[in-house]
PDB file of C-alpha atoms in Angstrom:
ATOM      1  CA  MET A  60      12.147 -48.214 -81.104  1.00  0.00           C
ATOM      2  CA  SER A  61       9.335 -49.688 -82.768  1.00  0.00           C
ATOM      3  CA  LYS A  62       6.109 -47.624 -83.266  1.00  0.00           C
ATOM      4  CA  ALA A  63       4.365 -49.537 -79.944  1.00  0.00           C
ATOM      5  CA  ASN A  64       7.017 -48.356 -78.014  1.00  0.00           C
ATOM      6  CA  VAL A  65       6.987 -44.776 -79.428  1.00  0.00           C
ATOM      7  CA  ARG A  66       3.293 -45.021 -78.656  1.00  0.00           C
ATOM      8  CA  ARG A  67       3.482 -45.692 -75.558  1.00  0.00           C
ATOM      9  CA  HIS A  68       5.820 -42.936 -74.178  1.00  0.00           C
ATOM     10  CA  ILE A  69       3.834 -40.836 -75.793  1.00  0.00           C
ATOM     11  CA  LEU A  70       1.429 -41.688 -73.786  1.00  0.00           C
ATOM     12  CA  GLU A  71       2.804 -41.970 -70.973  1.00  0.00           C
ATOM     13  CA  LYS A  72       4.434 -38.441 -71.288  1.00  0.00           C
ATOM     14  CA  ASN A  73       1.244 -37.014 -71.457  1.00  0.00           C
ATOM     15  CA  LYS A  74      -0.342 -38.751 -68.160  1.00  0.00           C
ATOM     16  CA  LEU A  75       2.909 -37.256 -66.602  1.00  0.00           C
ATOM     17  CA  LEU A  76       2.105 -33.471 -68.137  1.00  0.00           C
ATOM     18  CA  LYS A  77      -1.720 -33.956 -66.902  1.00  0.00           C
ATOM     19  CA  GLU A  78      -1.149 -34.893 -63.324  1.00  0.00           C
ATOM     20  CA  LYS A  79       1.550 -31.724 -63.207  1.00  0.00           C
ATOM     21  CA  GLU A  80      -1.221 -29.660 -64.131  1.00  0.00           C
ATOM     22  CA  LYS A  81      -3.796 -31.249 -61.996  1.00  0.00           C
ATOM     23  CA  PRO A  82      -4.530 -28.615 -59.212  1.00  0.00           C
ATOM     24  CA  ALA A  83      -3.418 -28.888 -55.826  1.00  0.00           C
ATOM     25  CA  PRO A  84      -6.210 -30.573 -53.601  1.00  0.00           C
ATOM     26  CA  ASN A  85      -8.003 -27.023 -51.066  1.00  0.00           C
ATOM     27  CA  ILE A  86      -6.787 -28.225 -47.559  1.00  0.00           C
ATOM     28  CA  LEU A  87      -8.767 -25.146 -46.652  1.00  0.00           C
ATOM     29  CA  SER A  88     -11.849 -25.763 -47.638  1.00  0.00           C
ATOM     30  CA  LYS A  89     -11.451 -29.480 -46.291  1.00  0.00           C
ATOM     31  CA  HIS A  90     -11.101 -27.660 -42.640  1.00  0.00           C
ATOM     32  CA  LEU A  91     -13.766 -25.199 -43.100  1.00  0.00           C
ATOM     33  CA  LYS A  92     -16.395 -27.833 -43.199  1.00  0.00           C
ATOM     34  CA  ARG A  93     -15.484 -28.572 -39.760  1.00  0.00           C
ATOM     35  CA  VAL A  94     -16.570 -24.925 -38.545  1.00  0.00           C
ATOM     36  CA  TYR A  95     -19.511 -24.914 -41.358  1.00  0.00           C
ATOM     37  CA  PRO A  96     -20.956 -28.178 -41.705  1.00  0.00           C
ATOM     38  CA  ILE A  97     -23.773 -26.827 -44.408  1.00  0.00           C
ATOM     39  CA  GLY A  98     -21.306 -26.300 -46.729  1.00  0.00           C
ATOM     40  CA  LEU A  99     -20.123 -23.119 -48.240  1.00  0.00           C
ATOM     41  CA  GLN A 100     -22.889 -21.442 -50.157  1.00  0.00           C
ATOM     42  CA  ARG A 101     -21.688 -19.595 -53.378  1.00  0.00           C
ATOM     43  CA  SER A 102     -23.217 -16.643 -54.691  1.00  0.00           C
ATOM     44  CA  SER A 103     -23.426 -15.719 -58.553  1.00  0.00           C
ATOM     45  CA  SER A 104     -19.282 -14.698 -58.007  1.00  0.00           C
ATOM     46  CA  SER A 105     -18.303 -15.694 -54.412  1.00  0.00           C
ATOM     47  CA  PHE A 106     -18.654 -17.103 -50.937  1.00  0.00           C
ATOM     48  CA  SER A 107     -21.000 -15.712 -49.008  1.00  0.00           C
ATOM     49  CA  LEU A 108     -18.797 -14.565 -46.098  1.00  0.00           C
ATOM     50  CA  SER A 109     -21.606 -13.501 -43.991  1.00  0.00           C
ATOM     51  CA  SER A 110     -22.941 -17.057 -43.296  1.00  0.00           C
ATOM     52  CA  LEU A 111     -19.332 -17.801 -43.088  1.00  0.00           C
ATOM     53  CA  SER A 112     -18.680 -14.881 -40.503  1.00  0.00           C
ATOM     54  CA  LEU A 113     -21.724 -16.488 -38.715  1.00  0.00           C
ATOM     55  CA  SER A 114     -20.661 -19.942 -38.650  1.00  0.00           C
ATOM     56  CA  LEU A 115     -17.220 -18.778 -37.204  1.00  0.00           C
ATOM     57  CA  SER A 116     -18.503 -16.578 -34.531  1.00  0.00           C
ATOM     58  CA  GLN A 117     -20.762 -19.561 -33.198  1.00  0.00           C
ATOM     59  CA  ASN A 118     -17.718 -22.126 -33.014  1.00  0.00           C
ATOM     60  CA  SER A 119     -15.293 -19.644 -31.951  1.00  0.00           C
ATOM     61  CA  ASN A 120     -14.955 -21.773 -28.596  1.00  0.00           C
ATOM     62  CA  ASP A 121     -13.435 -24.875 -30.944  1.00  0.00           C
ATOM     63  CA  SER A 122     -10.171 -24.988 -29.531  1.00  0.00           C
ATOM     64  CA  SER A 123      -9.041 -27.066 -32.417  1.00  0.00           C
ATOM     65  CA  LEU A 124      -9.569 -23.786 -34.507  1.00  0.00           C
ATOM     66  CA  THR A 125      -6.856 -22.059 -32.824  1.00  0.00           C
ATOM     67  CA  ASP A 126      -3.901 -24.608 -32.574  1.00  0.00           C
ATOM     68  CA  CYS A 127      -0.892 -23.959 -34.636  1.00  0.00           C
ATOM     69  CA  SER A 128       1.355 -26.584 -33.250  1.00  0.00           C
ATOM     70  CA  THR A 129       2.016 -27.786 -37.032  1.00  0.00           C
ATOM     71  CA  PRO A 130       2.975 -25.580 -40.291  1.00  0.00           C
ATOM     72  CA  LEU A 131      -0.019 -26.695 -41.743  1.00  0.00           C
ATOM     73  CA  ALA A 132      -2.648 -25.888 -39.178  1.00  0.00           C
ATOM     74  CA  HIS A 133      -0.780 -22.317 -38.559  1.00  0.00           C
ATOM     75  CA  LYS A 134      -1.732 -21.526 -42.325  1.00  0.00           C
ATOM     76  CA  ILE A 135      -4.666 -22.679 -41.780  1.00  0.00           C
ATOM     77  CA  SER A 136      -5.250 -20.307 -38.805  1.00  0.00           C
ATOM     78  CA  LEU A 137      -3.862 -17.449 -40.344  1.00  0.00           C
ATOM     79  CA  ALA A 138      -6.288 -17.911 -43.566  1.00  0.00           C
ATOM     80  CA  LEU A 139      -9.641 -18.193 -41.295  1.00  0.00           C
ATOM     81  CA  ARG A 140      -8.348 -14.984 -39.518  1.00  0.00           C
ATOM     82  CA  LEU A 141      -8.314 -13.030 -43.187  1.00  0.00           C
ATOM     83  CA  ILE A 142     -11.772 -13.982 -43.711  1.00  0.00           C
ATOM     84  CA  ALA A 143     -13.216 -13.808 -39.705  1.00  0.00           C
ATOM     85  CA  PRO A 144     -14.799 -10.609 -39.076  1.00  0.00           C
ATOM     86  CA  HIS A 145     -13.248  -8.109 -36.862  1.00  0.00           C
ATOM     87  CA  GLU A 146     -13.813  -7.947 -33.171  1.00  0.00           C
ATOM     88  CA  ARG A 147     -17.009  -5.664 -32.569  1.00  0.00           C
ATOM     89  CA  ARG A 148     -16.733  -2.950 -29.431  1.00  0.00           C
ATOM     90  CA  GLU A 149     -19.839  -1.943 -28.030  1.00  0.00           C
ATOM     91  CA  ALA A 150     -20.364   1.728 -28.352  1.00  0.00           C
ATOM     92  CA  PRO A 151     -20.737   3.578 -24.886  1.00  0.00           C
ATOM     93  CA  VAL A 152     -24.648   4.088 -23.853  1.00  0.00           C
ATOM     94  CA  ASP A 153     -25.843   7.231 -25.423  1.00  0.00           C
ATOM     95  CA  LYS A 154     -28.382   8.598 -22.132  1.00  0.00           C
ATOM     96  CA  ASN A 155     -30.059  10.544 -24.524  1.00  0.00           C
ATOM     97  CA  LEU A 156     -30.993   7.655 -26.938  1.00  0.00           C
ATOM     98  CA  GLN A 157     -31.865   5.853 -23.444  1.00  0.00           C
ATOM     99  CA  GLN A 158     -34.499   8.184 -22.415  1.00  0.00           C
ATOM    100  CA  GLN A 159     -35.730   8.420 -26.188  1.00  0.00           C
ATOM    101  CA  SER A 160     -36.177   4.322 -25.934  1.00  0.00           C
ATOM    102  CA  GLN A 161     -38.408   5.327 -22.701  1.00  0.00           C
ATOM    103  CA  GLU A 162     -40.616   7.420 -25.116  1.00  0.00           C
ATOM    104  CA  THR A 163     -43.590   6.513 -27.318  1.00  0.00           C
ATOM    105  CA  ASP A 164     -43.968   8.046 -30.832  1.00  0.00           C
ATOM    106  CA  ALA A 165     -46.390  10.618 -29.496  1.00  0.00           C
ATOM    107  CA  GLY A 166     -43.558  11.769 -27.161  1.00  0.00           C
ATOM    108  CA  GLU A 167     -45.159  10.732 -24.136  1.00  0.00           C
ATOM    109  CA  LEU A 168     -43.227   8.702 -21.421  1.00  0.00           C
ATOM    110  CA  LYS A 169     -43.013   4.997 -21.717  1.00  0.00           C
ATOM    111  CA  ARG A 170     -44.526   3.297 -18.918  1.00  0.00           C
ATOM    112  CA  CYS A 171     -45.169  -0.639 -17.989  1.00  0.00           C
ATOM    113  CA  ASN A 172     -47.478  -2.085 -20.429  1.00  0.00           C
ATOM    114  CA  TRP A 173     -49.965  -2.622 -17.892  1.00  0.00           C
ATOM    115  CA  ILE A 174     -50.825   1.141 -17.832  1.00  0.00           C
ATOM    116  CA  THR A 175     -52.886   1.751 -21.199  1.00  0.00           C
ATOM    117  CA  LYS A 176     -54.915   4.970 -22.498  1.00  0.00           C
ATOM    118  CA  ASN A 177     -58.043   3.299 -21.042  1.00  0.00           C
ATOM    119  CA  SER A 178     -56.056   3.003 -17.413  1.00  0.00           C
ATOM    120  CA  ASP A 179     -57.914   4.899 -14.847  1.00  0.00           C
ATOM    121  CA  SER A 180     -56.175   8.596 -13.826  1.00  0.00           C
ATOM    122  CA  ALA A 181     -55.894   7.177  -9.842  1.00  0.00           C
ATOM    123  CA  TYR A 182     -53.995   4.353 -11.055  1.00  0.00           C
ATOM    124  CA  VAL A 183     -51.382   6.325 -13.517  1.00  0.00           C
ATOM    125  CA  ALA A 184     -50.879   8.525 -10.906  1.00  0.00           C
ATOM    126  CA  PHE A 185     -49.960   5.739  -8.370  1.00  0.00           C
ATOM    127  CA  HIS A 186     -47.472   4.540 -10.855  1.00  0.00           C
ATOM    128  CA  ASP A 187     -46.069   7.161 -11.844  1.00  0.00           C
ATOM    129  CA  GLU A 188     -46.038   8.618  -7.701  1.00  0.00           C
ATOM    130  CA  CYS A 189     -45.985   5.848  -5.684  1.00  0.00           C
ATOM    131  CA  TRP A 190     -45.227   2.325  -6.976  1.00  0.00           C
ATOM    132  CA  GLY A 191     -41.765   1.145  -6.316  1.00  0.00           C
ATOM    133  CA  VAL A 192     -40.912   4.390  -4.547  1.00  0.00           C
ATOM    134  CA  PRO A 193     -39.168   2.759  -1.098  1.00  0.00           C
ATOM    135  CA  VAL A 194     -41.554   3.917   1.964  1.00  0.00           C
ATOM    136  CA  TYR A 195     -39.810   3.871   5.272  1.00  0.00           C
ATOM    137  CA  ASP A 196     -42.518   5.149   7.667  1.00  0.00           C
ATOM    138  CA  ASP A 197     -44.892   3.204   9.687  1.00  0.00           C
ATOM    139  CA  ASN A 198     -48.233   4.844   8.838  1.00  0.00           C
ATOM    140  CA  PRO A 199     -47.810   4.114   4.975  1.00  0.00           C
ATOM    141  CA  LEU A 200     -46.204   0.979   5.295  1.00  0.00           C
ATOM    142  CA  PHE A 201     -49.473   0.086   7.260  1.00  0.00           C
ATOM    143  CA  GLU A 202     -51.820   1.858   4.938  1.00  0.00           C
ATOM    144  CA  LEU A 203     -50.181  -0.059   1.774  1.00  0.00           C
ATOM    145  CA  LEU A 204     -50.227  -3.136   3.746  1.00  0.00           C
ATOM    146  CA  ALA A 205     -54.097  -2.986   4.709  1.00  0.00           C
ATOM    147  CA  MET A 206     -54.768  -1.673   0.928  1.00  0.00           C
ATOM    148  CA  SER A 207     -52.803  -4.528  -0.488  1.00  0.00           C
ATOM    149  CA  GLY A 208     -55.349  -6.795   1.583  1.00  0.00           C
ATOM    150  CA  MET A 209     -58.070  -5.759   0.065  1.00  0.00           C
ATOM    151  CA  LEU A 210     -56.528  -6.926  -3.210  1.00  0.00           C
ATOM    152  CA  MET A 211     -58.663  -9.759  -2.296  1.00  0.00           C
ATOM    153  CA  ASP A 212     -61.824  -8.227  -3.278  1.00  0.00           C
ATOM    154  CA  TYR A 213     -61.135  -5.262  -5.363  1.00  0.00           C
ATOM    155  CA  ASN A 214     -58.204  -4.482  -8.422  1.00  0.00           C
ATOM    156  CA  TRP A 215     -56.077  -1.452  -7.576  1.00  0.00           C
ATOM    157  CA  THR A 216     -57.828   0.986  -9.515  1.00  0.00           C
ATOM    158  CA  GLU A 217     -60.987   0.346  -7.503  1.00  0.00           C
ATOM    159  CA  ILE A 218     -59.049   0.842  -4.334  1.00  0.00           C
ATOM    160  CA  LEU A 219     -57.256   3.920  -5.165  1.00  0.00           C
ATOM    161  CA  LYS A 220     -60.141   5.604  -6.122  1.00  0.00           C
ATOM    162  CA  ARG A 221     -61.348   5.396  -2.682  1.00  0.00           C
ATOM    163  CA  ARG A 222     -58.182   5.672  -1.234  1.00  0.00           C
ATOM    164  CA  GLU A 223     -58.730   9.274   0.232  1.00  0.00           C
ATOM    165  CA  LEU A 224     -61.922   8.116   1.812  1.00  0.00           C
ATOM    166  CA  LEU A 225     -60.329   4.944   3.442  1.00  0.00           C
ATOM    167  CA  ARG A 226     -57.368   7.354   4.631  1.00  0.00           C
ATOM    168  CA  GLU A 227     -60.243   9.311   6.438  1.00  0.00           C
ATOM    169  CA  ALA A 228     -61.999   6.445   8.022  1.00  0.00           C
ATOM    170  CA  PHE A 229     -58.654   4.994   9.214  1.00  0.00           C
ATOM    171  CA  ALA A 230     -57.545   7.833  10.894  1.00  0.00           C
ATOM    172  CA  GLY A 231     -54.943   8.160   8.279  1.00  0.00           C
ATOM    173  CA  PHE A 232     -54.173   4.737   8.984  1.00  0.00           C
ATOM    174  CA  ASP A 233     -52.226   5.250  12.356  1.00  0.00           C
ATOM    175  CA  PRO A 234     -52.106   2.026  13.713  1.00  0.00           C
ATOM    176  CA  ASN A 235     -52.203   3.973  17.438  1.00  0.00           C
ATOM    177  CA  ILE A 236     -55.649   4.958  16.244  1.00  0.00           C
ATOM    178  CA  VAL A 237     -57.037   1.972  14.258  1.00  0.00           C
ATOM    179  CA  ALA A 238     -56.005  -0.475  16.972  1.00  0.00           C
ATOM    180  CA  LYS A 239     -58.516   1.531  19.633  1.00  0.00           C
ATOM    181  CA  MET A 240     -61.320   1.388  17.016  1.00  0.00           C
ATOM    182  CA  GLY A 241     -64.158  -0.096  18.566  1.00  0.00           C
ATOM    183  CA  GLU A 242     -67.666  -1.727  17.409  1.00  0.00           C
ATOM    184  CA  GLN A 243     -69.180   1.863  16.990  1.00  0.00           C
ATOM    185  CA  GLU A 244     -66.350   3.152  14.683  1.00  0.00           C
ATOM    186  CA  ILE A 245     -66.417  -0.508  12.885  1.00  0.00           C
ATOM    187  CA  GLU A 246     -70.120  -0.295  12.196  1.00  0.00           C
ATOM    188  CA  GLU A 247     -69.525   3.108  11.051  1.00  0.00           C
ATOM    189  CA  ILE A 248     -66.726   2.185   8.454  1.00  0.00           C
ATOM    190  CA  THR A 249     -69.067  -1.024   7.496  1.00  0.00           C
ATOM    191  CA  SER A 250     -71.835   1.013   7.002  1.00  0.00           C
ATOM    192  CA  ASN A 251     -70.387   3.605   4.866  1.00  0.00           C
ATOM    193  CA  LYS A 252     -71.647   2.621   1.384  1.00  0.00           C
ATOM    194  CA  GLU A 253     -69.259   4.642  -0.555  1.00  0.00           C
ATOM    195  CA  LEU A 254     -66.206   2.761   1.185  1.00  0.00           C
ATOM    196  CA  MET A 255     -67.715  -0.845   0.287  1.00  0.00           C
ATOM    197  CA  VAL A 256     -65.336  -2.705   3.029  1.00  0.00           C
ATOM    198  CA  ALA A 257     -66.822  -5.742   4.470  1.00  0.00           C
ATOM    199  CA  GLU A 258     -66.942  -5.833   8.199  1.00  0.00           C
ATOM    200  CA  SER A 259     -64.329  -8.851   8.370  1.00  0.00           C
ATOM    201  CA  ARG A 260     -62.468  -6.755   6.549  1.00  0.00           C
ATOM    202  CA  VAL A 261     -62.512  -4.138   8.684  1.00  0.00           C
ATOM    203  CA  ARG A 262     -62.127  -5.940  11.371  1.00  0.00           C
ATOM    204  CA  CYS A 263     -59.302  -7.299  10.174  1.00  0.00           C
ATOM    205  CA  ILE A 264     -57.290  -3.783   9.374  1.00  0.00           C
ATOM    206  CA  VAL A 265     -58.235  -3.501  13.111  1.00  0.00           C
ATOM    207  CA  ASP A 266     -56.934  -6.786  14.689  1.00  0.00           C
ATOM    208  CA  ASN A 267     -53.428  -5.987  12.135  1.00  0.00           C
ATOM    209  CA  ALA A 268     -52.948  -2.417  13.387  1.00  0.00           C
ATOM    210  CA  LYS A 269     -52.567  -3.914  16.848  1.00  0.00           C
ATOM    211  CA  CYS A 270     -49.950  -6.521  15.566  1.00  0.00           C
ATOM    212  CA  VAL A 271     -48.090  -3.356  14.388  1.00  0.00           C
ATOM    213  CA  LEU A 272     -47.681  -1.895  17.797  1.00  0.00           C
ATOM    214  CA  LYS A 273     -46.039  -5.556  19.047  1.00  0.00           C
ATOM    215  CA  ILE A 274     -43.561  -4.968  15.789  1.00  0.00           C
ATOM    216  CA  VAL A 275     -43.124  -1.645  17.256  1.00  0.00           C
ATOM    217  CA  ARG A 276     -42.630  -2.706  20.857  1.00  0.00           C
ATOM    218  CA  GLU A 277     -40.361  -5.818  19.350  1.00  0.00           C
ATOM    219  CA  PHE A 278     -38.495  -4.480  17.018  1.00  0.00           C
ATOM    220  CA  GLY A 279     -38.369  -0.616  17.347  1.00  0.00           C
ATOM    221  CA  SER A 280     -40.610   0.132  14.039  1.00  0.00           C
ATOM    222  CA  PHE A 281     -42.774  -1.149  11.713  1.00  0.00           C
ATOM    223  CA  GLY A 282     -40.706  -0.138   8.850  1.00  0.00           C
ATOM    224  CA  SER A 283     -37.450  -1.712  10.811  1.00  0.00           C
ATOM    225  CA  TYR A 284     -39.014  -4.638  10.833  1.00  0.00           C
ATOM    226  CA  MET A 285     -40.796  -5.055   7.178  1.00  0.00           C
ATOM    227  CA  TRP A 286     -37.102  -3.723   5.699  1.00  0.00           C
ATOM    228  CA  GLY A 287     -35.496  -6.441   7.405  1.00  0.00           C
ATOM    229  CA  TYR A 288     -36.514  -8.785   5.036  1.00  0.00           C
ATOM    230  CA  VAL A 289     -34.445  -7.272   2.210  1.00  0.00           C
ATOM    231  CA  ASN A 290     -31.480  -6.436   4.013  1.00  0.00           C
ATOM    232  CA  HIS A 291     -32.534  -2.555   4.605  1.00  0.00           C
ATOM    233  CA  LYS A 292     -32.424  -2.365   0.605  1.00  0.00           C
ATOM    234  CA  PRO A 293     -34.341  -2.349  -2.009  1.00  0.00           C
ATOM    235  CA  VAL A 294     -34.446  -5.606  -4.609  1.00  0.00           C
ATOM    236  CA  ILE A 295     -33.983  -4.137  -8.268  1.00  0.00           C
ATOM    237  CA  ASN A 296     -35.215  -6.529 -10.773  1.00  0.00           C
ATOM    238  CA  ARG A 297     -34.670  -5.860 -14.658  1.00  0.00           C
ATOM    239  CA  TYR A 298     -37.801  -7.269 -15.958  1.00  0.00           C
ATOM    240  CA  ARG A 299     -38.681  -6.562 -19.847  1.00  0.00           C
ATOM    241  CA  TYR A 300     -41.791  -8.306 -20.073  1.00  0.00           C
ATOM    242  CA  PRO A 301     -44.861  -8.115 -17.733  1.00  0.00           C
ATOM    243  CA  ARG A 302     -44.949 -12.036 -18.090  1.00  0.00           C
ATOM    244  CA  ASN A 303     -41.579 -11.725 -16.685  1.00  0.00           C
ATOM    245  CA  VAL A 304     -43.074 -10.124 -13.063  1.00  0.00           C
ATOM    246  CA  PRO A 305     -43.861 -13.089 -10.565  1.00  0.00           C
ATOM    247  CA  LEU A 306     -46.902 -12.892  -8.278  1.00  0.00           C
ATOM    248  CA  ARG A 307     -44.925 -14.454  -5.398  1.00  0.00           C
ATOM    249  CA  THR A 308     -41.020 -15.065  -4.504  1.00  0.00           C
ATOM    250  CA  PRO A 309     -39.233 -16.835  -1.591  1.00  0.00           C
ATOM    251  CA  LYS A 310     -38.440 -13.730   0.200  1.00  0.00           C
ATOM    252  CA  ALA A 311     -42.509 -12.689   0.037  1.00  0.00           C
ATOM    253  CA  GLU A 312     -43.473 -15.971   1.267  1.00  0.00           C
ATOM    254  CA  ALA A 313     -41.124 -15.597   4.295  1.00  0.00           C
ATOM    255  CA  MET A 314     -42.560 -12.513   5.131  1.00  0.00           C
ATOM    256  CA  SER A 315     -45.755 -14.109   4.387  1.00  0.00           C
ATOM    257  CA  LYS A 316     -45.181 -16.761   6.985  1.00  0.00           C
ATOM    258  CA  ASP A 317     -43.454 -14.206   9.797  1.00  0.00           C
ATOM    259  CA  LEU A 318     -46.458 -11.930   9.637  1.00  0.00           C
ATOM    260  CA  ILE A 319     -48.988 -14.611  10.323  1.00  0.00           C
ATOM    261  CA  LYS A 320     -46.675 -16.073  12.986  1.00  0.00           C
ATOM    262  CA  HIS A 321     -47.134 -12.337  15.061  1.00  0.00           C
ATOM    263  CA  GLY A 322     -51.158 -12.517  14.167  1.00  0.00           C
ATOM    264  CA  PHE A 323     -51.457 -10.681  11.156  1.00  0.00           C
ATOM    265  CA  ARG A 324     -53.919 -11.501   8.532  1.00  0.00           C
ATOM    266  CA  LEU A 325     -54.852 -11.288   4.670  1.00  0.00           C
ATOM    267  CA  VAL A 326     -51.025 -11.439   4.186  1.00  0.00           C
ATOM    268  CA  GLY A 327     -50.581 -14.594   1.881  1.00  0.00           C
ATOM    269  CA  PRO A 328     -47.734 -14.611   0.104  1.00  0.00           C
ATOM    270  CA  VAL A 329     -49.408 -13.018  -3.248  1.00  0.00           C
ATOM    271  CA  ILE A 330     -51.076  -9.860  -1.301  1.00  0.00           C
ATOM    272  CA  VAL A 331     -47.118  -9.825   1.150  1.00  0.00           C
ATOM    273  CA  TYR A 332     -45.529  -9.547  -2.902  1.00  0.00           C
ATOM    274  CA  SER A 333     -47.844  -6.855  -3.914  1.00  0.00           C
ATOM    275  CA  PHE A 334     -46.936  -4.869  -0.787  1.00  0.00           C
ATOM    276  CA  MET A 335     -43.151  -5.112  -1.581  1.00  0.00           C
ATOM    277  CA  GLN A 336     -43.696  -3.746  -4.899  1.00  0.00           C
ATOM    278  CA  ALA A 337     -45.944  -0.678  -3.806  1.00  0.00           C
ATOM    279  CA  ALA A 338     -43.651   0.233  -1.094  1.00  0.00           C
ATOM    280  CA  GLY A 339     -40.664  -0.085  -2.857  1.00  0.00           C
ATOM    281  CA  LEU A 340     -39.256  -3.195  -0.950  1.00  0.00           C
ATOM    282  CA  THR A 341     -39.096  -4.421  -4.317  1.00  0.00           C
ATOM    283  CA  ILE A 342     -38.301  -2.529  -8.060  1.00  0.00           C
ATOM    284  CA  ASP A 343     -40.622  -3.994 -10.490  1.00  0.00           C
ATOM    285  CA  HIS A 344     -40.857  -1.373 -12.968  1.00  0.00           C
ATOM    286  CA  LEU A 345     -40.485  -2.644 -16.219  1.00  0.00           C
ATOM    287  CA  VAL A 346     -36.860  -1.719 -17.698  1.00  0.00           C
ATOM    288  CA  ASP A 347     -38.042   0.328 -20.591  1.00  0.00           C
ATOM    289  CA  CYS A 348     -40.372   2.099 -18.446  1.00  0.00           C
ATOM    290  CA  TYR A 349     -39.253   5.784 -17.221  1.00  0.00           C
ATOM    291  CA  ARG A 350     -40.070   4.951 -13.966  1.00  0.00           C
ATOM    292  CA  HIS A 351     -37.340   2.770 -13.581  1.00  0.00           C
ATOM    293  CA  SER A 352     -34.293   4.385 -13.742  1.00  0.00           C
ATOM    294  CA  GLU A 353     -35.789   7.031 -10.898  1.00  0.00           C
ATOM    295  CA  CYS A 354     -36.890   4.246  -8.505  1.00  0.00           C
ATOM    296  CA  VAL A 355     -33.584   2.766  -8.601  1.00  0.00           C
ATOM    297  CA  GLY A 356     -32.107   6.111  -8.055  1.00  0.00           C
ATOM    298  CA  LEU A 357     -34.011   5.860  -4.824  1.00  0.00           C
ATOM    299  CA  ALA A 358     -33.298   2.665  -3.834  1.00  0.00           C
ATOM    300  CA  GLU A 359     -29.395   3.080  -4.464  1.00  0.00           C
ATOM    301  CA  ARG A 360     -29.724   6.104  -1.244  1.00  0.00           C
ATOM    302  CA  PRO A 361     -28.271   4.563   1.916  1.00  0.00           C
ATOM    303  CA  TRP A 362     -30.691   3.233   4.267  1.00  0.00           C
ATOM    304  CA  ARG A 363     -32.305   5.678   6.528  1.00  0.00           C
ATOM    305  CA  HIS A 364     -32.662   3.803  10.019  1.00  0.00           C
ATOM    306  CA  ILE A 365     -36.421   4.904  11.490  1.00  0.00           C
TER     307      ILE A 365
END
């Protein structure tokens, strides 16, 4: 054999040895690129499994990852299962922890965000004792509807601070008595500087009382008529932020139209929804407010026919 042939033989043999020592292509990495398109991130020593786990969980709906129709796909599937995070099981809700979340750092009960340290005590008491509590009797419902109508001129705090005076002036908001008020009674209420209710508003309350009596004759009670709009069961909402609480809803709009049809005044959709919130036809306490669960408990009681 010539020297040239010997040299060529040695070169070909070395080439074959190098090809045998060359590592096989990483098939797993090739397929992982589909589920982790931004590439695997390396730390100083190993892959970032936390970022990989996130990617896998986000792509868990990809049916191609679970197709084991071929041996190669089966091996890839097994490899993915080894590095995928274990399925998490939600721990049962601890009522004590839930109650703690409804308390502030100072140990006080957590209320809806619109109740602040500067809120008037009358407003706080209304939130804690009345707002969202289902009301069924005719007189309290008529009172809340009249007070909601006053929101055209005042806010809840200003109205609530005069609540007892208003009850005294309007005979406990008994529609049977208010409907019979004449010019003298209307003038006395209007001239009361502590009440600060305009004559047009007083006449509106008197006229609405007459409408309540018509409703009673037609439906049996004012409560049955009002609660019929929510199928005699409070609407339970689970809002987290004040911005989620609406000013009006389709139910409030429907109720507003029908009230106007029956002759009521100062009953626009926004006023009607404020009435629904106050009378507990809808529960809009924020979910982290301590009153939410309490009002929901009251709302889940069987309907009490009047």
